[in-house]
Coordinates of N, CA, C and O in Angstrom, one line a residue:
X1 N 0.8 88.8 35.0 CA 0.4 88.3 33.6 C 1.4 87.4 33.0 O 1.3 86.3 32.5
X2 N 2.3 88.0 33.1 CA 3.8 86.8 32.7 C 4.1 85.7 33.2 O 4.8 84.9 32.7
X3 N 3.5 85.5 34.5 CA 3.6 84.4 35.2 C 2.8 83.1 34.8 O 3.1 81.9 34.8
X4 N 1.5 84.0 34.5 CA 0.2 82.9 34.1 C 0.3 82.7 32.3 O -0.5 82.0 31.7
X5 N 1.1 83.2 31.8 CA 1.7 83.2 30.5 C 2.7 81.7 30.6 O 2.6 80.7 29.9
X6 N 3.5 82.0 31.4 CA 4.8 81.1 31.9 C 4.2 80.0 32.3 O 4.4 79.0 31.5
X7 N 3.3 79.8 33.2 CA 2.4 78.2 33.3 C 1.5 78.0 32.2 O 1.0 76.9 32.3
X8 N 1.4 78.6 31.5 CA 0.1 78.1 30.6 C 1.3 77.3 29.7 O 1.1 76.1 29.5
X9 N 2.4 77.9 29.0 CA 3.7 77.6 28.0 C 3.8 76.6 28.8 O 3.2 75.6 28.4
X10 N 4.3 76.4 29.7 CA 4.7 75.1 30.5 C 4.0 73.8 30.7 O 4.7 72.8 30.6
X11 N 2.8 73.8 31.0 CA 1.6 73.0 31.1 C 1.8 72.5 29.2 O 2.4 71.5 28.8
X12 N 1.3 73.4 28.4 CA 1.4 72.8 27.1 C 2.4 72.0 26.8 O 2.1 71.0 26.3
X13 N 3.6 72.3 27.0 CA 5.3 71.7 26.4 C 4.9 70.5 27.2 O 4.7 69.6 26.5
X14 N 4.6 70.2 28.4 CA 4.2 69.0 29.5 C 3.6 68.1 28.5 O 4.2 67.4 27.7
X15 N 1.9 68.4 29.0 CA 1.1 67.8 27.9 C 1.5 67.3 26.3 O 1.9 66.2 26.0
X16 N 1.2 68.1 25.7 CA 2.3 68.2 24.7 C 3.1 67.4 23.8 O 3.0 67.2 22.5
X17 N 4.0 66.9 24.9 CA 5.3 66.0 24.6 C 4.6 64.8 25.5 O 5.2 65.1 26.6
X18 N 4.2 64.3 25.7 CA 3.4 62.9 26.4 C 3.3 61.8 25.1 O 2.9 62.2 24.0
X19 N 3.6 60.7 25.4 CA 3.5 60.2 24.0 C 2.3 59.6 24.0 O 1.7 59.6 25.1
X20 N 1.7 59.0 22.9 CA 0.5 58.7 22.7 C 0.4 57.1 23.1 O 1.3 56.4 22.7
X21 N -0.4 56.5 23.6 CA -0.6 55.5 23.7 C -1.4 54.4 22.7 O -2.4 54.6 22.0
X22 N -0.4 53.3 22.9 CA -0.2 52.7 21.3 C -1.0 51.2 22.1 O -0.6 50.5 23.0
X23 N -2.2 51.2 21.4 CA -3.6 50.2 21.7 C -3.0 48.9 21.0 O -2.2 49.1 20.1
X24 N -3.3 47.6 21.4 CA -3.0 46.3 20.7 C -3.7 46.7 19.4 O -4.4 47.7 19.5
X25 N -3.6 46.1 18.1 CA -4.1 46.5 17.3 C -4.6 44.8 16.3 O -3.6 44.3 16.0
X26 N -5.6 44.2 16.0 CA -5.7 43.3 15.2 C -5.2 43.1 14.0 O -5.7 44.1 13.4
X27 N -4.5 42.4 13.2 CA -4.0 42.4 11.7 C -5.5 42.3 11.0 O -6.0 43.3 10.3
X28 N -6.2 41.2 11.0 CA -7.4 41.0 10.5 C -7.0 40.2 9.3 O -5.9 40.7 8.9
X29 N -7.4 39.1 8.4 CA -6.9 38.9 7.9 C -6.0 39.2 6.5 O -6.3 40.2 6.0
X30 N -5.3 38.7 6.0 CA -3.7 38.6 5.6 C -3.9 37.5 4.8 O -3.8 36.4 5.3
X31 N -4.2 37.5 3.3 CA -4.8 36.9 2.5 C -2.9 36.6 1.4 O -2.3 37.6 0.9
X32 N -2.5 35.0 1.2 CA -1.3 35.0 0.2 C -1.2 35.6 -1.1 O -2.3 36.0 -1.4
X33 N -0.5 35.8 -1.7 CA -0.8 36.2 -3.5 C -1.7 35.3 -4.0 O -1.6 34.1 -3.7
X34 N -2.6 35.9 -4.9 CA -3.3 34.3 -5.0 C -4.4 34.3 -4.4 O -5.3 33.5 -4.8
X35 N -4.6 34.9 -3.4 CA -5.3 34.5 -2.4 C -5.6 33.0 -2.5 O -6.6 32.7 -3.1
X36 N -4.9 31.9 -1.9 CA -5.1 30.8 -2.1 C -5.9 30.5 0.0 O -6.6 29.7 0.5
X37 N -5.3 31.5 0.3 CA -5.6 31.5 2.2 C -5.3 32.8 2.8 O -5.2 33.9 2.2
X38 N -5.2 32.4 3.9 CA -5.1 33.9 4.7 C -4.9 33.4 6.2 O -5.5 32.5 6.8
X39 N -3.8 34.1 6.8 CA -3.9 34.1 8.2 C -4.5 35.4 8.5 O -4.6 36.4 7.8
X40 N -5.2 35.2 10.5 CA -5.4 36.1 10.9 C -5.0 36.2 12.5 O -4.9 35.1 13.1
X41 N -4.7 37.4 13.3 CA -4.1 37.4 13.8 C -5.0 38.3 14.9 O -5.2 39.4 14.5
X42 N -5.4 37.9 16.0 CA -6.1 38.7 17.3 C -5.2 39.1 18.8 O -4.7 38.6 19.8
X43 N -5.3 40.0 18.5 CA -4.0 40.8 19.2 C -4.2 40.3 20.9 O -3.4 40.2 21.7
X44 N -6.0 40.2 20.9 CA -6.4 40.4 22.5 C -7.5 39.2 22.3 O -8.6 39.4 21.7
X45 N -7.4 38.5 22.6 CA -8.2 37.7 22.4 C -9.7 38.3 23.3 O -9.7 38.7 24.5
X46 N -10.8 38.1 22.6 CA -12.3 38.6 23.2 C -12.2 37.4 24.6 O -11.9 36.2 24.5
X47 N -12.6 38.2 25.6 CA -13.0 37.6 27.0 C -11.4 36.9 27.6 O -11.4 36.1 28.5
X48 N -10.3 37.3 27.0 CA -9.1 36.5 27.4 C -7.7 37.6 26.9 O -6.9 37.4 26.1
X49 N -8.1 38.8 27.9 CA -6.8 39.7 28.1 C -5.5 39.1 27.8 O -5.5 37.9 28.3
X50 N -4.3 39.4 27.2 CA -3.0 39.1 26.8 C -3.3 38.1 26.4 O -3.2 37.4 27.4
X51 N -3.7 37.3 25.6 CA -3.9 36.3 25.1 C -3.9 36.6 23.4 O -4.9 36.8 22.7
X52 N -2.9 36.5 22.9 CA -3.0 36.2 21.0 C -3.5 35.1 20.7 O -3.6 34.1 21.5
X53 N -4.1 35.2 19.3 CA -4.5 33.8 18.3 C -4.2 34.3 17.0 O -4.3 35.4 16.4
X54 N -3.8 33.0 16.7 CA -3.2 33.0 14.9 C -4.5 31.9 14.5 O -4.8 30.9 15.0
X55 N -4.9 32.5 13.7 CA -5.7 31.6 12.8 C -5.3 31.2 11.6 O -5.4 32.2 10.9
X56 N -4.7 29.8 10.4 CA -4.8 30.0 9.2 C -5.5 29.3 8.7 O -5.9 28.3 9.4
X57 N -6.2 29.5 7.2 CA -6.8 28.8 7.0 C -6.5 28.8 5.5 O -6.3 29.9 4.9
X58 N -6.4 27.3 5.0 CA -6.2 27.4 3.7 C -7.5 27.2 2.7 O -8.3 26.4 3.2
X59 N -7.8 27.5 1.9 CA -8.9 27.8 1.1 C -9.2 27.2 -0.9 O -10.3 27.1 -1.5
X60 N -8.0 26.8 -1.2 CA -8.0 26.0 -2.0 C -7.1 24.7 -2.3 O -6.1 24.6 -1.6
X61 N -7.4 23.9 -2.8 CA -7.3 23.1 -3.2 C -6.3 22.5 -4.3 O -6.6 22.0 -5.4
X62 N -5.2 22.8 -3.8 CA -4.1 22.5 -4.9 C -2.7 22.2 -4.6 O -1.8 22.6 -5.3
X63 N -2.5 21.5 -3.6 CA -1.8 20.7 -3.3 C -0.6 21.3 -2.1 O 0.2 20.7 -1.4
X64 N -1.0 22.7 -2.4 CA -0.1 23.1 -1.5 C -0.9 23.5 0.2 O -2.1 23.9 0.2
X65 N -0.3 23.4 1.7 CA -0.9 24.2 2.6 C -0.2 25.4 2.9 O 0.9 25.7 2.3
X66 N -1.0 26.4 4.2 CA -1.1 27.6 4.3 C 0.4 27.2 5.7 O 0.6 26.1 6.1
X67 N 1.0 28.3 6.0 CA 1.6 28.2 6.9 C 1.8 29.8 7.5 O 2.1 30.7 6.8
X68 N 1.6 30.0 8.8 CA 1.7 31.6 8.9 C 2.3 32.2 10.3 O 1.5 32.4 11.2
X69 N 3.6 32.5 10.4 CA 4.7 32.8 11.0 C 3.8 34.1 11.8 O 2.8 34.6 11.4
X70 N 4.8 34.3 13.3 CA 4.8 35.7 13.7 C 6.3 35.9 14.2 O 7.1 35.1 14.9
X71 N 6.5 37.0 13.9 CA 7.7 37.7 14.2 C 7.6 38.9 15.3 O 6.6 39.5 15.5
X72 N 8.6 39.3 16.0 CA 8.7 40.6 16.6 C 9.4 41.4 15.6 O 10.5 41.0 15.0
X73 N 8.7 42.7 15.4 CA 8.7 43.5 14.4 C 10.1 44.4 15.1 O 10.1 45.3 16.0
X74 N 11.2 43.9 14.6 CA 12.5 44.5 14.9 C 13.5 43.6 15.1 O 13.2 42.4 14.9
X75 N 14.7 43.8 15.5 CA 15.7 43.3 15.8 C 15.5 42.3 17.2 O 15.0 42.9 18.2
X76 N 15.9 41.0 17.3 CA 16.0 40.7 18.4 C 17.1 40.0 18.5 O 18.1 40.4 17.8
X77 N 17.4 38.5 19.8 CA 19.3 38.3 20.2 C 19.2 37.4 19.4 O 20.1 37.1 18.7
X78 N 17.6 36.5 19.2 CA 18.2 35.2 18.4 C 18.5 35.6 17.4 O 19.5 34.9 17.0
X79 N 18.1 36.6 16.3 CA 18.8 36.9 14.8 C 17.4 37.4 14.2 O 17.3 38.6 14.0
X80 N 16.1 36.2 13.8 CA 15.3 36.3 12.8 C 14.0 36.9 13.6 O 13.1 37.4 12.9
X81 N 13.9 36.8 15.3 CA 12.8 36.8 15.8 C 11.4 36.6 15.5 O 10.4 37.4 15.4
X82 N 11.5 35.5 15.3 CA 10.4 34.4 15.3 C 9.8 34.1 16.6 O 10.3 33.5 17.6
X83 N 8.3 34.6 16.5 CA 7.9 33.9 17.9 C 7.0 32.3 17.5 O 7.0 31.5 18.4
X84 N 6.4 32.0 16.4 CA 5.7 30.9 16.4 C 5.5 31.4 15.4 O 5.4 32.6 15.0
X85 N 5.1 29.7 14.8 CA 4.2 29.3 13.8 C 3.2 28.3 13.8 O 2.9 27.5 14.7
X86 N 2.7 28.4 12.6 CA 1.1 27.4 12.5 C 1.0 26.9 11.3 O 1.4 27.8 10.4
X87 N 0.5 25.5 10.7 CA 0.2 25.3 9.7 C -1.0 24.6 9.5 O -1.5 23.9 10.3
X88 N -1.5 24.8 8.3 CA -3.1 24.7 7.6 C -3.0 23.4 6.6 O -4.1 23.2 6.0
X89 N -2.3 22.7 6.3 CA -1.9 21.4 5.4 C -2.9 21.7 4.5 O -2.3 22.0 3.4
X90 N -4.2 21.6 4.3 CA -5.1 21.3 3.2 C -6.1 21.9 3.4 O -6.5 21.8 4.5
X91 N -6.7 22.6 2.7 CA -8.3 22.5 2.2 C -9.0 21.8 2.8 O -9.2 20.7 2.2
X92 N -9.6 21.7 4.0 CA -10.6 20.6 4.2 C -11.5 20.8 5.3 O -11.8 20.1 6.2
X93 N -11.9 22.6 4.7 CA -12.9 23.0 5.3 C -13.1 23.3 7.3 O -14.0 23.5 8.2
X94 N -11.8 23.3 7.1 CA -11.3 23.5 9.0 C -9.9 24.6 8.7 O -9.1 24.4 7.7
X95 N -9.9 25.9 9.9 CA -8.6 26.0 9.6 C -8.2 25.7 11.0 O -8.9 25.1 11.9
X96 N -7.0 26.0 10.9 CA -5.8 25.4 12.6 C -5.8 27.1 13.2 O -6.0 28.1 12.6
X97 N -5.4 26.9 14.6 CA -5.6 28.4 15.0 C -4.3 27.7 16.4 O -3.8 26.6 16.3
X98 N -3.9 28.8 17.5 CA -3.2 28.4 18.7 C -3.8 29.6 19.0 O -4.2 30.6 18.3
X99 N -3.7 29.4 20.3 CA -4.1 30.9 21.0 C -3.3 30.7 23.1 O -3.6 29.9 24.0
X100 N -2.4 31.9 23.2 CA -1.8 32.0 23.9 C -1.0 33.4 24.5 O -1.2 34.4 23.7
X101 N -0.3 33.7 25.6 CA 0.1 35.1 25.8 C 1.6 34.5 24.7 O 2.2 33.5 25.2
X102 N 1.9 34.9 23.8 CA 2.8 34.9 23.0 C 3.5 35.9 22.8 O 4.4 35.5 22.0
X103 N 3.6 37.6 23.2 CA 4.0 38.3 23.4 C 3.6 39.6 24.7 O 2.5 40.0 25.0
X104 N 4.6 40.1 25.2 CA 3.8 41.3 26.0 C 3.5 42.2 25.1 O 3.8 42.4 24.0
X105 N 2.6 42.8 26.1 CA 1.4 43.5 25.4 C 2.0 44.7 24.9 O 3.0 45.2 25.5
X106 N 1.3 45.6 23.7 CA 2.0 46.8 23.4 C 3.4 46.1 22.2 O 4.2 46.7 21.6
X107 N 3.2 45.1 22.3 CA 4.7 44.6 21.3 C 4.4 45.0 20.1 O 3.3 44.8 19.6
X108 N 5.5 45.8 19.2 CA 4.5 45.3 17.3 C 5.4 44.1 17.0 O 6.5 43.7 17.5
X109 N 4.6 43.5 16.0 CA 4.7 42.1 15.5 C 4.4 42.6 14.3 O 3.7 43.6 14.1
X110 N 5.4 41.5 13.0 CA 5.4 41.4 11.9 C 4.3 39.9 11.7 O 4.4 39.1 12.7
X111 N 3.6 39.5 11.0 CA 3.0 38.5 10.2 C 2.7 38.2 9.2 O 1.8 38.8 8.6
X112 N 3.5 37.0 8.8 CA 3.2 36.4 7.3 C 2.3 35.2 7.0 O 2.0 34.4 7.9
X113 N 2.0 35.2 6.0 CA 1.4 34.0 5.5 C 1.9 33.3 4.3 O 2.0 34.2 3.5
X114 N 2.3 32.3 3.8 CA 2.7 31.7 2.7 C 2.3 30.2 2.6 O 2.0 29.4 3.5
X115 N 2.3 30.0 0.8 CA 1.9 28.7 0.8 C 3.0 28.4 0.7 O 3.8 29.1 0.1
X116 N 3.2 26.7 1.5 CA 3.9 25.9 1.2 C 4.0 24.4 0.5 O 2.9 23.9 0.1
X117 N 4.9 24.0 0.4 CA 4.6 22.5 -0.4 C 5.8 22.1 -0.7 O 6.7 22.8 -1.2
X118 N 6.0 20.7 -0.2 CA 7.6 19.7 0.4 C 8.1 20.7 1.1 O 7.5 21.5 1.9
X119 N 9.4 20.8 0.7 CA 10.5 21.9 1.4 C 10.6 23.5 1.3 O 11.2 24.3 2.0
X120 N 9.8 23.6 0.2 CA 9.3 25.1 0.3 C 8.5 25.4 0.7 O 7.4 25.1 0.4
X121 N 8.9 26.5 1.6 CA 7.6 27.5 2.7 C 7.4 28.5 2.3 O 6.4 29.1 2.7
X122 N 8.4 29.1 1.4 CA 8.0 30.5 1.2 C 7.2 31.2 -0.2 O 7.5 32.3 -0.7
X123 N 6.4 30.5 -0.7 CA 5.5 30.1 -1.8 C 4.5 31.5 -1.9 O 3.5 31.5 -1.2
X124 N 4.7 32.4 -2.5 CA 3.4 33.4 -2.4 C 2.8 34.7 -1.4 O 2.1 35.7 -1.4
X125 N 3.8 34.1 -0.7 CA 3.7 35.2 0.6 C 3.0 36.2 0.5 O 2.6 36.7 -0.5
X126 N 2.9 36.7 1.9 CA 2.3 38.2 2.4 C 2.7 38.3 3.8 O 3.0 37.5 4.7
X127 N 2.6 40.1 3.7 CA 3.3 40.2 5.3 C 2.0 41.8 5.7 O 1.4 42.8 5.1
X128 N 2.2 41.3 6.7 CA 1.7 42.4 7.5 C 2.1 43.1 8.6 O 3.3 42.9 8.9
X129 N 1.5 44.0 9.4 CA 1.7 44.9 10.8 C 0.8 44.4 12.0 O -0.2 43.6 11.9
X130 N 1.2 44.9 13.0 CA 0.3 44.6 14.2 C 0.8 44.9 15.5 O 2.0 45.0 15.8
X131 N -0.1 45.0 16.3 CA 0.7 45.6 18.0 C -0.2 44.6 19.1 O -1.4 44.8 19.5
X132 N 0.8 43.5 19.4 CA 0.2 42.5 20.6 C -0.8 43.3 21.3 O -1.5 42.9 22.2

């Protein structure tokens, strides 16, 4: 009886302690203050495994465009870990998108969106979560 006591405690602590497996996850969109735009962000692209896409699109009409960064969510060697960006210039009823293996899979990623205009990019911002 102590024995099948001893494997059953053992089997659980096993099981147990297994860590959970962490699924790519979509941002969806990621709308600026303002909502003037919104990036969005597809972790897996449909019919195209390891494959990300950034979508932004800007939505009004005022002089500024959308621009919308991804980061690796943590510390990396270059400093800011930046993997790419995209920009949406204008209103004009189209957004801009890239779609590519841009990170391995299971990565989390930070992403922002901000309007910009001349030299400033970081106009309004929003940030989000996500797992390549």
């Amino acid at each position: 009886m102590k024995f099948g006591l001893a494997v059953a405690s053992a089997a659980a602590v096993i099981l147990g302690s297994a860590a959970p497996v962490q699924a790519s996850s979509n941002l969806g969109w990621l709308y600026t203050v303002g909502a003037s735009g919104g990036v969005f962000f597809d972790a897996d692209l449909n019919g195209y495994p390891n494959v990300e896409k950034i979508t932004v699109c800007d939505n009004k009409s005022d002089g500024r465009g959308l621009i919308g960064r991804l980061y690796f969510d943590g510390i990396t060697s270059n400093g800011d870990g930046l993997i790419d960006w995209i920009k949406d210039p204008s209103n004009d009823g189209a957004c801009t998108s890239m779609a590519y293996n841009m990170v391995a899979e299971e990565t989390p990623v930070k992403v922002e969106v901000c309007e910009y205009m001349g030299s400033s990019e970081r106009l309004n911002c929003a940030v989000g979560f996500a797992r390549a």
